[in-house]
GROMACS .gro file of C-alpha atoms in nm:
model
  370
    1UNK     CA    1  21.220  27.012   1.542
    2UNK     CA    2  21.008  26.736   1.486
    3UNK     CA    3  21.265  26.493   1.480
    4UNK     CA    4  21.425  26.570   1.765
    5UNK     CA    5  21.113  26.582   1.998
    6UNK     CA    6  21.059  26.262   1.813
    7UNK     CA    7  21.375  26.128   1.999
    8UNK     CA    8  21.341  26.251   2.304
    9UNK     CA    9  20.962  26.067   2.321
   10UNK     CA   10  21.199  25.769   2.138
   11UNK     CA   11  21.488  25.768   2.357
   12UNK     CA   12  21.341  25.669   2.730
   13UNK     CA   13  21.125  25.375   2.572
   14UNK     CA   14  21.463  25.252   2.381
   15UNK     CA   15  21.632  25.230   2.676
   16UNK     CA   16  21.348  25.147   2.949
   17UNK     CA   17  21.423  24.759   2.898
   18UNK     CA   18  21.792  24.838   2.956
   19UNK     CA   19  21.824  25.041   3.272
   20UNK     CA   20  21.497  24.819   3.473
   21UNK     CA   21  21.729  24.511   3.386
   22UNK     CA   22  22.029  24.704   3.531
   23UNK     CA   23  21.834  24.869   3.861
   24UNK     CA   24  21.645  24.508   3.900
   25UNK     CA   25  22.009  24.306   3.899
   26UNK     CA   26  22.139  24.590   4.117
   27UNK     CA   27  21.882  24.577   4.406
   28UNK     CA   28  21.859  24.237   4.413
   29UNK     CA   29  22.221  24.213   4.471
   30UNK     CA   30  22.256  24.472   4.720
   31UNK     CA   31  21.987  24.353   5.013
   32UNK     CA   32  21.866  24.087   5.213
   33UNK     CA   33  21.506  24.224   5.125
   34UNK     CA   34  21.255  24.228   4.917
   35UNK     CA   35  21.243  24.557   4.695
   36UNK     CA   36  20.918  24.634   4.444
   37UNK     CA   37  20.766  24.880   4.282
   38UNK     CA   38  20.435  24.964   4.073
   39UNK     CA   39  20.522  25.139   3.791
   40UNK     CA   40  20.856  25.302   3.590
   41UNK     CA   41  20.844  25.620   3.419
   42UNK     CA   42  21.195  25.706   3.167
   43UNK     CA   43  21.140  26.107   3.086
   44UNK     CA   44  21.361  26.316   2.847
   45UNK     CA   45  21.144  26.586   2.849
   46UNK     CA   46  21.108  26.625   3.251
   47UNK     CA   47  21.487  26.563   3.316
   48UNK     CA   48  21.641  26.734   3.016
   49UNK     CA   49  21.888  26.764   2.925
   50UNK     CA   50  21.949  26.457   3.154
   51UNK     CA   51  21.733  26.089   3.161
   52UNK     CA   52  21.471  26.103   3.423
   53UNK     CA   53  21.418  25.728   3.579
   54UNK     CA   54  21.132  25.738   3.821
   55UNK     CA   55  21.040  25.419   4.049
   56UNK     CA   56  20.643  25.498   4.153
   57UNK     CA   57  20.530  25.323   4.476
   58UNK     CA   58  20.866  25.161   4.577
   59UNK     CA   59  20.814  24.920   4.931
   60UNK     CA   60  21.146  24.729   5.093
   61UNK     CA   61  20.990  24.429   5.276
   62UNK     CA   62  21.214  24.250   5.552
   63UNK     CA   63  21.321  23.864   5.529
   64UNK     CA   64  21.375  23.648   5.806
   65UNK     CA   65  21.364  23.765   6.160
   66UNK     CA   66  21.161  24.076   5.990
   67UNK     CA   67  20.968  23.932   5.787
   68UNK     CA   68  20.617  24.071   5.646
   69UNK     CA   69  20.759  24.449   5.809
   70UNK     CA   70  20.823  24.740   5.585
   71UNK     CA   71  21.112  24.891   5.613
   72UNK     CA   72  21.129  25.172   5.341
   73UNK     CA   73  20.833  25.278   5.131
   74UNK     CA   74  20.834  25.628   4.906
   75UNK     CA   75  20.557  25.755   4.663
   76UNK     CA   76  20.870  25.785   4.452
   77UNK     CA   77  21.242  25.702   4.404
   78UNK     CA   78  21.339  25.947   4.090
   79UNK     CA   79  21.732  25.896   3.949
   80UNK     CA   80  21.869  26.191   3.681
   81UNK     CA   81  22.094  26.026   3.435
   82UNK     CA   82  22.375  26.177   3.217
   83UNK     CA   83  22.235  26.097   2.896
   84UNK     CA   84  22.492  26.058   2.685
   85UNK     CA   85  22.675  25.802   2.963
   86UNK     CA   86  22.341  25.597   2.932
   87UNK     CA   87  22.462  25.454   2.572
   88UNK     CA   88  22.823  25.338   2.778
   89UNK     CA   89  22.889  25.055   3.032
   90UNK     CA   90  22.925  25.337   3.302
   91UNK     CA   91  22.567  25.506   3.389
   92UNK     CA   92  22.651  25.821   3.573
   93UNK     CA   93  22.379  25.951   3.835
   94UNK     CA   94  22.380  26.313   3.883
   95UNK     CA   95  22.104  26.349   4.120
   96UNK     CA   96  21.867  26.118   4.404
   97UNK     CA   97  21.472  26.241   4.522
   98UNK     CA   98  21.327  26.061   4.792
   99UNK     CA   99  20.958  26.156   4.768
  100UNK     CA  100  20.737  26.089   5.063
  101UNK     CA  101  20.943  25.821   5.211
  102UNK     CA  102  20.801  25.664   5.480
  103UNK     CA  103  21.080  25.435   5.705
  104UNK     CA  104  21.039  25.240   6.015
  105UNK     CA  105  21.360  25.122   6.211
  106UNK     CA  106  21.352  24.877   6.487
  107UNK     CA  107  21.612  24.782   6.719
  108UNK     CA  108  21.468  24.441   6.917
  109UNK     CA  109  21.559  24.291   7.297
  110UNK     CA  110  21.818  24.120   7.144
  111UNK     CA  111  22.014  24.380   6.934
  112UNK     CA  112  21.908  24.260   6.578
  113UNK     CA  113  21.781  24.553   6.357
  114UNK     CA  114  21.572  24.571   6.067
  115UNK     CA  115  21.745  24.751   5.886
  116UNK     CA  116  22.119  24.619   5.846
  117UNK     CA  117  21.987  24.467   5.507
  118UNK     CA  118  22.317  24.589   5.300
  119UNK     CA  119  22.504  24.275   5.150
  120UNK     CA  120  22.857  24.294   5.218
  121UNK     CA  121  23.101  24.265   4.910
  122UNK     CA  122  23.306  23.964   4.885
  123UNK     CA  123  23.652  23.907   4.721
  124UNK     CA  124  23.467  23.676   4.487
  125UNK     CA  125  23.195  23.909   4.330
  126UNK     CA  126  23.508  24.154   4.311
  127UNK     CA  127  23.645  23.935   4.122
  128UNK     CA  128  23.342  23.827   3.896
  129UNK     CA  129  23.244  24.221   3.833
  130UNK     CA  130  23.589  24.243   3.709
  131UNK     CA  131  23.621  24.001   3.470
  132UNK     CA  132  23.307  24.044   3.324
  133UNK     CA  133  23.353  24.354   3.098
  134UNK     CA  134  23.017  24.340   2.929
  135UNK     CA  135  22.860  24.459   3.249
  136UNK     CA  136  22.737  24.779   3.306
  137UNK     CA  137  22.800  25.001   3.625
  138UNK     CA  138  22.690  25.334   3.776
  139UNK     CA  139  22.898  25.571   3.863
  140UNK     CA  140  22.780  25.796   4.126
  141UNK     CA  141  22.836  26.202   4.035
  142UNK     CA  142  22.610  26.349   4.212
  143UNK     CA  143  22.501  26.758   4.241
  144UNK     CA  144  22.202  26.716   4.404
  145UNK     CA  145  22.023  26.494   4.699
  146UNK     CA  146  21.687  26.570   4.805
  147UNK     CA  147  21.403  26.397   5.044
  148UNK     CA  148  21.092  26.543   5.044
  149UNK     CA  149  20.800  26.555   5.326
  150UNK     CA  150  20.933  26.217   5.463
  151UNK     CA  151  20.833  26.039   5.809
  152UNK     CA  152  21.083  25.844   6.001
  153UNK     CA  153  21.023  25.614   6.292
  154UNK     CA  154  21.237  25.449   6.534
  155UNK     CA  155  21.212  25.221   6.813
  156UNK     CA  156  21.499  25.106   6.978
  157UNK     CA  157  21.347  24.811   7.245
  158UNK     CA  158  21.629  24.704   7.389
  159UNK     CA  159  21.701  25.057   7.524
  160UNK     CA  160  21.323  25.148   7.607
  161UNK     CA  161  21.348  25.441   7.344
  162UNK     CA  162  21.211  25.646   7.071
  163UNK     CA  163  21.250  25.896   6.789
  164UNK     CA  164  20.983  26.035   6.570
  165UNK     CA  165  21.045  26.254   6.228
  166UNK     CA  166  20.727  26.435   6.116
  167UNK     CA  167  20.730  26.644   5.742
  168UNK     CA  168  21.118  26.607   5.757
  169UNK     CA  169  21.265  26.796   5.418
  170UNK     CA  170  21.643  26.779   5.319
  171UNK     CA  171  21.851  26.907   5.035
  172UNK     CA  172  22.197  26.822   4.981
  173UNK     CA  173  22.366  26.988   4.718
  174UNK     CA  174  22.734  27.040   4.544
  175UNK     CA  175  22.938  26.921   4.286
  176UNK     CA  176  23.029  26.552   4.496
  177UNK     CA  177  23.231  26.439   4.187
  178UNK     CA  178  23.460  26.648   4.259
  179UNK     CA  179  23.812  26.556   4.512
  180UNK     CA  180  23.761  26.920   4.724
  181UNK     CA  181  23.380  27.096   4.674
  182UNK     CA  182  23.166  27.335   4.825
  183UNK     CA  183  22.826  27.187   4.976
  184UNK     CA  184  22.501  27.345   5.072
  185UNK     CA  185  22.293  27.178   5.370
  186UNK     CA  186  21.904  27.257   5.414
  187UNK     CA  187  21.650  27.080   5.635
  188UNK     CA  188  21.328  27.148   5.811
  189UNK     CA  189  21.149  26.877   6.088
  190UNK     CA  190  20.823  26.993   6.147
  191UNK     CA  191  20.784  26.793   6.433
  192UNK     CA  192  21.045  26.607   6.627
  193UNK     CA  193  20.950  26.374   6.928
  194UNK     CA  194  21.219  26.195   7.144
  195UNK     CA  195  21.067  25.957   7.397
  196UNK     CA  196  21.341  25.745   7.667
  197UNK     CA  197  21.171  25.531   7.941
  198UNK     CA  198  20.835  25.699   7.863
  199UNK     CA  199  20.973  26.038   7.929
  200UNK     CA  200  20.926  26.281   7.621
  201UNK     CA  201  21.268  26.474   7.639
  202UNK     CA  202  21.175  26.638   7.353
  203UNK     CA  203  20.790  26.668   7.188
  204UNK     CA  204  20.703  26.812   6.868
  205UNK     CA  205  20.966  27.025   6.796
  206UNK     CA  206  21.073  27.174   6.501
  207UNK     CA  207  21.401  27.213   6.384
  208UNK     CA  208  21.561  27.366   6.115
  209UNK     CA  209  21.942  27.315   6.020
  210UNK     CA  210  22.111  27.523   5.739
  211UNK     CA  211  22.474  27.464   5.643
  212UNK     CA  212  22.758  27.593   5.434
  213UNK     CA  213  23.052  27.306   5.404
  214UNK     CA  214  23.346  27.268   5.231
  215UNK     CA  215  23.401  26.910   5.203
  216UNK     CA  216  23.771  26.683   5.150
  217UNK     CA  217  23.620  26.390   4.991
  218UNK     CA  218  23.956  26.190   4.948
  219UNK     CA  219  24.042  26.224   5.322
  220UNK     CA  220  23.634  26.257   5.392
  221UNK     CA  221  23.706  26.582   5.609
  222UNK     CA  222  23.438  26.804   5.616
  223UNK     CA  223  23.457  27.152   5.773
  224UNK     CA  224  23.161  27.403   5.906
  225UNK     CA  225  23.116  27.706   5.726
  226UNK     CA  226  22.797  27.936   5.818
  227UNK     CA  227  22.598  27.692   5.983
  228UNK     CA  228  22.284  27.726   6.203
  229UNK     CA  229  22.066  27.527   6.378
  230UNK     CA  230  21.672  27.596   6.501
  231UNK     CA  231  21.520  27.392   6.806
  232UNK     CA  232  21.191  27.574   6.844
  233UNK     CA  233  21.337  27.896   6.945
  234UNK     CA  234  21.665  27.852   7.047
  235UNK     CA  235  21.884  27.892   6.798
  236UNK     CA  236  22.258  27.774   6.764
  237UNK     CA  237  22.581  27.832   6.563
  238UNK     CA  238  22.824  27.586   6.476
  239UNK     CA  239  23.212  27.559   6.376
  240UNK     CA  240  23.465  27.312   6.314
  241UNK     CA  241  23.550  26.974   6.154
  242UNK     CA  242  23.355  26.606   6.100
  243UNK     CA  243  23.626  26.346   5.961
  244UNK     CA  244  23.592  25.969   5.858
  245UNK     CA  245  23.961  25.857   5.834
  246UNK     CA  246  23.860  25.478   5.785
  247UNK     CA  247  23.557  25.309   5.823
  248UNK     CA  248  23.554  25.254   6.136
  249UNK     CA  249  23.638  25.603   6.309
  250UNK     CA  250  23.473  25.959   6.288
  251UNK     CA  251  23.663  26.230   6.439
  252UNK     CA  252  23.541  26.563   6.564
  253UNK     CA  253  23.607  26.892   6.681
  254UNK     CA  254  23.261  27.056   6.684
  255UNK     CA  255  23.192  27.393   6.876
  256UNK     CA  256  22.809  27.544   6.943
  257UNK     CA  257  22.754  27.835   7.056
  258UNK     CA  258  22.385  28.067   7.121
  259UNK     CA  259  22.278  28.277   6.822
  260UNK     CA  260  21.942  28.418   6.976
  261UNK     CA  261  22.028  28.499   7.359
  262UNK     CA  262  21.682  28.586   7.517
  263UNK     CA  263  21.552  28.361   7.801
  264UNK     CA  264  21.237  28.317   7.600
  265UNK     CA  265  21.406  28.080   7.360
  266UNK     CA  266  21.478  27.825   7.611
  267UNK     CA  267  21.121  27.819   7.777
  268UNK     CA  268  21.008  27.724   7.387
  269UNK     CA  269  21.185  27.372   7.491
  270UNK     CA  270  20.873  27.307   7.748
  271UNK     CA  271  20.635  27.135   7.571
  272UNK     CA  272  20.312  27.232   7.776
  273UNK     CA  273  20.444  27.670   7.746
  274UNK     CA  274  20.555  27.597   7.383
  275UNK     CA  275  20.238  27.393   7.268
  276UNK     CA  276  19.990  27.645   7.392
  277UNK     CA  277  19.978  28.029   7.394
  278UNK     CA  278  20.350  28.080   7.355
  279UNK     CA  279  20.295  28.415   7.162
  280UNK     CA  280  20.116  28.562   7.486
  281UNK     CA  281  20.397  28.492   7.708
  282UNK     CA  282  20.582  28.820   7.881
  283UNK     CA  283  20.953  28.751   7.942
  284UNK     CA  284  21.279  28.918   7.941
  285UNK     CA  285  21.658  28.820   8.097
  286UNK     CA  286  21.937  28.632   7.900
  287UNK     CA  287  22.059  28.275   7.815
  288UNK     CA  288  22.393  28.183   7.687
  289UNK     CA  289  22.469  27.828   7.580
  290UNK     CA  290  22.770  27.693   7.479
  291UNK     CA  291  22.972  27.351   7.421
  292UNK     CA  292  23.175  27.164   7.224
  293UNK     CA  293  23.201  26.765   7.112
  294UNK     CA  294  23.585  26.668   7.063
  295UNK     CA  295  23.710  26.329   6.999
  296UNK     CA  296  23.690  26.001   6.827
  297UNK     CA  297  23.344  25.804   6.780
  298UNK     CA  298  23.389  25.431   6.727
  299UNK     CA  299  23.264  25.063   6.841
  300UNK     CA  300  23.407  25.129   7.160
  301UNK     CA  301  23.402  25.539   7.260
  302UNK     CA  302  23.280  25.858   7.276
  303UNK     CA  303  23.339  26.142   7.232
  304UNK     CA  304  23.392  26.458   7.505
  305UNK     CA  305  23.121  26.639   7.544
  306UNK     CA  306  23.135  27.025   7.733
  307UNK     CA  307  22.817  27.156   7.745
  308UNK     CA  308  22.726  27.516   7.947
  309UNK     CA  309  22.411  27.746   7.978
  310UNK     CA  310  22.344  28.009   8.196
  311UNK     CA  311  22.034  28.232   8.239
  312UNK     CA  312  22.078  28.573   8.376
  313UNK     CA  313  21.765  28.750   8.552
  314UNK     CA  314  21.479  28.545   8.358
  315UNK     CA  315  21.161  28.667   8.432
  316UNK     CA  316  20.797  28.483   8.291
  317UNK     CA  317  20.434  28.549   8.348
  318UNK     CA  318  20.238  28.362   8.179
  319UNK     CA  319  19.812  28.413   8.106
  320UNK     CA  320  19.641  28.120   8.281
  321UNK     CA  321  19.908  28.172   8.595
  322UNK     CA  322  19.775  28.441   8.852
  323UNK     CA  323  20.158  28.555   8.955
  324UNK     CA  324  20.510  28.592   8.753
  325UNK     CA  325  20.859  28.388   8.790
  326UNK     CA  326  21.126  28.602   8.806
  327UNK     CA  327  21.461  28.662   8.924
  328UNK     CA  328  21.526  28.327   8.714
  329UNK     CA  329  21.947  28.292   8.724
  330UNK     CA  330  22.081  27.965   8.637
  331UNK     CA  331  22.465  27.796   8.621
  332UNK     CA  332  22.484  27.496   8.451
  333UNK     CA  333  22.800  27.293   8.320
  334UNK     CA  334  22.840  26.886   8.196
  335UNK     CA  335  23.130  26.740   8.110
  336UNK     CA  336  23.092  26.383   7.947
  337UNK     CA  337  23.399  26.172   7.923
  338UNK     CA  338  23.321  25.934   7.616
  339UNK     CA  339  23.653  25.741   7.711
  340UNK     CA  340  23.667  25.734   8.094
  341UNK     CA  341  23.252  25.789   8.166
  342UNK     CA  342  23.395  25.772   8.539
  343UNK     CA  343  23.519  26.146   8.435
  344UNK     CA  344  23.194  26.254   8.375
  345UNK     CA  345  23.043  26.581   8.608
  346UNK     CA  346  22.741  26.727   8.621
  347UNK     CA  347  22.713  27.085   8.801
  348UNK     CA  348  22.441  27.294   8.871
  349UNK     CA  349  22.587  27.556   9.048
  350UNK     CA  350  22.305  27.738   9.013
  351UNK     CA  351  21.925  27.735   9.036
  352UNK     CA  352  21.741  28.018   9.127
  353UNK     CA  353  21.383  28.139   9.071
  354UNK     CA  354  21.103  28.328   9.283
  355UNK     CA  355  20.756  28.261   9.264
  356UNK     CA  356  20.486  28.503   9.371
  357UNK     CA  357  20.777  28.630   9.602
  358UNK     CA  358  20.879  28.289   9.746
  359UNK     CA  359  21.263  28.197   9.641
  360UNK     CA  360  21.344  27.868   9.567
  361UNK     CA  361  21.657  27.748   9.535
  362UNK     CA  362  21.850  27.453   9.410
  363UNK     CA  363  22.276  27.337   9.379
  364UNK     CA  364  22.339  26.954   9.259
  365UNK     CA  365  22.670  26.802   9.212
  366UNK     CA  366  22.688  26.455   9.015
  367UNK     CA  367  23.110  26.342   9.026
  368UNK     CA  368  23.251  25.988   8.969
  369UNK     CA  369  23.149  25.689   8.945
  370UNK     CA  370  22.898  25.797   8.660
   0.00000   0.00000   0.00000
């Protein structure tokens, strides 16, 4: 016993040198940025009966254009190791944590982004990987990926837009070494804000995604099991198939469709009802949404988009207002055209609400050119 909690004390610090040479030659390789970190931390004893590698206080700093701006920073960047592959030339990773990661992605006037910092592989460092057999790789076999309580930012300048990711939690997991594998989805946004020409479309929102997939990955098709999807309170189901058949294309055949139907749910998507005494609201009547996303996505299209909700007899009253909404009843369908955009419709056939007694009503037609 003592010898073998001996080597599992022994074993990280043997190999620490090793594997920070490795990760250090493979970052430095792999970005126009510069990457650092405070401390390392090689565990047997946390990751058994893998190798724990833990990267404490990890920052990726931008170059050029960028320069001085963080892009990336995370309390922690953890790897788990197959041991035993750690004494080969082929380190297999089993499983990624992002803890606390912190990212902020800019898109300027001019189209350059801060964070296209990959270095594209060349023919010649193919060939010099190759015919240096004393190098050592890793091999990606992943079961597990997992971000914890991160915070993502966006700005996107040249199209007067923005996107902002509060508490965001994800957990990816399967066996991805495998050709054809079952994976498991999870992910929680506390709060969600989407801001276009200074126009909050949507404001902290929280949404909540849970998956079941079974995934292709030699033809990278991946196909919806039980999936469902929380925007406040509206909630949504999902079917169908994402593909990547080169690296260029993604393919699609998505349907949604409503899993909670009350009319309720889609008042929770107006931030000043939602944000204040949303609990105390009185409502009844229906919704129904429903749409689908077919098509290819690439450099130069869309896909379609058919998107439909109706509302059937909604009714409101709401504390602070002295008299109800009712008789809500509402007909909407889009129809976005991701090839010809000239296709594009949007109908509201249907608008239709009284207040304190007073109808008001409301039909708009939007047809080509979009």
């Amino acid at each position: 016993i003592v010898v073998l909690f001996a080597a599992l004390i022994a074993v990280p610090l043997v190999f620490k040198g090793q594997l920070m040479k490795k990760v250090k030659e493979e970052v430095n390789k792999s970005v126009y940025a510069k990457v650092e970190w405070s401390d390392v931390s090689i565990s047997l004893l946390s990751g058994f009966p893998d190798l724990k590698v833990g990267l404490k206080d990890v920052s990726v700093v931008g170059i050029n254009n960028f320069g001085g701006d963080t892009l990336v920073a995370f309390d922690e960047f953890a790897l788990k190791l197959d041991l035993f592959s750690v004494f080969s030339n082929s380190i297999r990773i089993k499983s990624i944590l992002l803890d606390k990661p912190v990212v902020y992605a800019i898109t300027l006037e001019d189209g350059s982004v801060n964070y296209d910092i990959a270095i594209p592989d060349t023919a010649a460092a193919v060939e010099e990987e190759v015919s240096d057999t004393s190098s050592m790789d890793m091999v990606i076999k992943l079961k597990r990926f997992e971000i914890r309580d991160a915070r993502i930012y966006y700005v996107d300048k040249a199209g007067d837009m923005s996107a902002e990711m509060e508490d965001f939690d994800f957990l990816l997991s399967g066996d991805m070494s495998e050709s054809f594998t079952d994976l498991t989805i999870s992910s929680v946004i506390s709060s969600l804000t989407f801001n276009m020409e200074g126009l909050d479309y949507i404001k902290n929102a929280r949404l909540e995604i849970n998956s079941l997939i079974k995934a292709d990955l030699v033809k990278y098709i991946f196909t919806f099991g039980e999936t469902s999807m929380k925007l406040n309170d509206i909630i949504l189901g999902m079917e169908g198939t994402f593909g990547m058949p080169n690296d260029v294309d993604m393919d699609m055949d998505i349907r949604f469709f409503s899993k909670e139907t009350a009319f309720k749910s889609l008042l929770s998507m107006v931030p000043a009802i939602y944000t204040q005494d949303f609990a105390g609201l009185k409502t009844s009547g229906s919704l129904e949404v429903k749409g689908a996303v077919t098509g290819t996505m690439n450099d130069t299209q869309m896909p379609k988009i058919d998107l439909s909700m109706q509302v059937k007899d909604g009714y409101f009253a709401y504390p602070d207002l002295p008299k109800s909404v009712e008789n809500v009843n509402i007909d909407v369908k889009i129809f976005y055209d991701g090839v010809m955009e000239d296709s594009t419709r949007v109908d509201v056939n249907k608008f239709h609400l009284g207040i304190a007694g007073n109808p008001f009503d409301m039909a708009l037609h939007i047809i080509t050119p979009m």
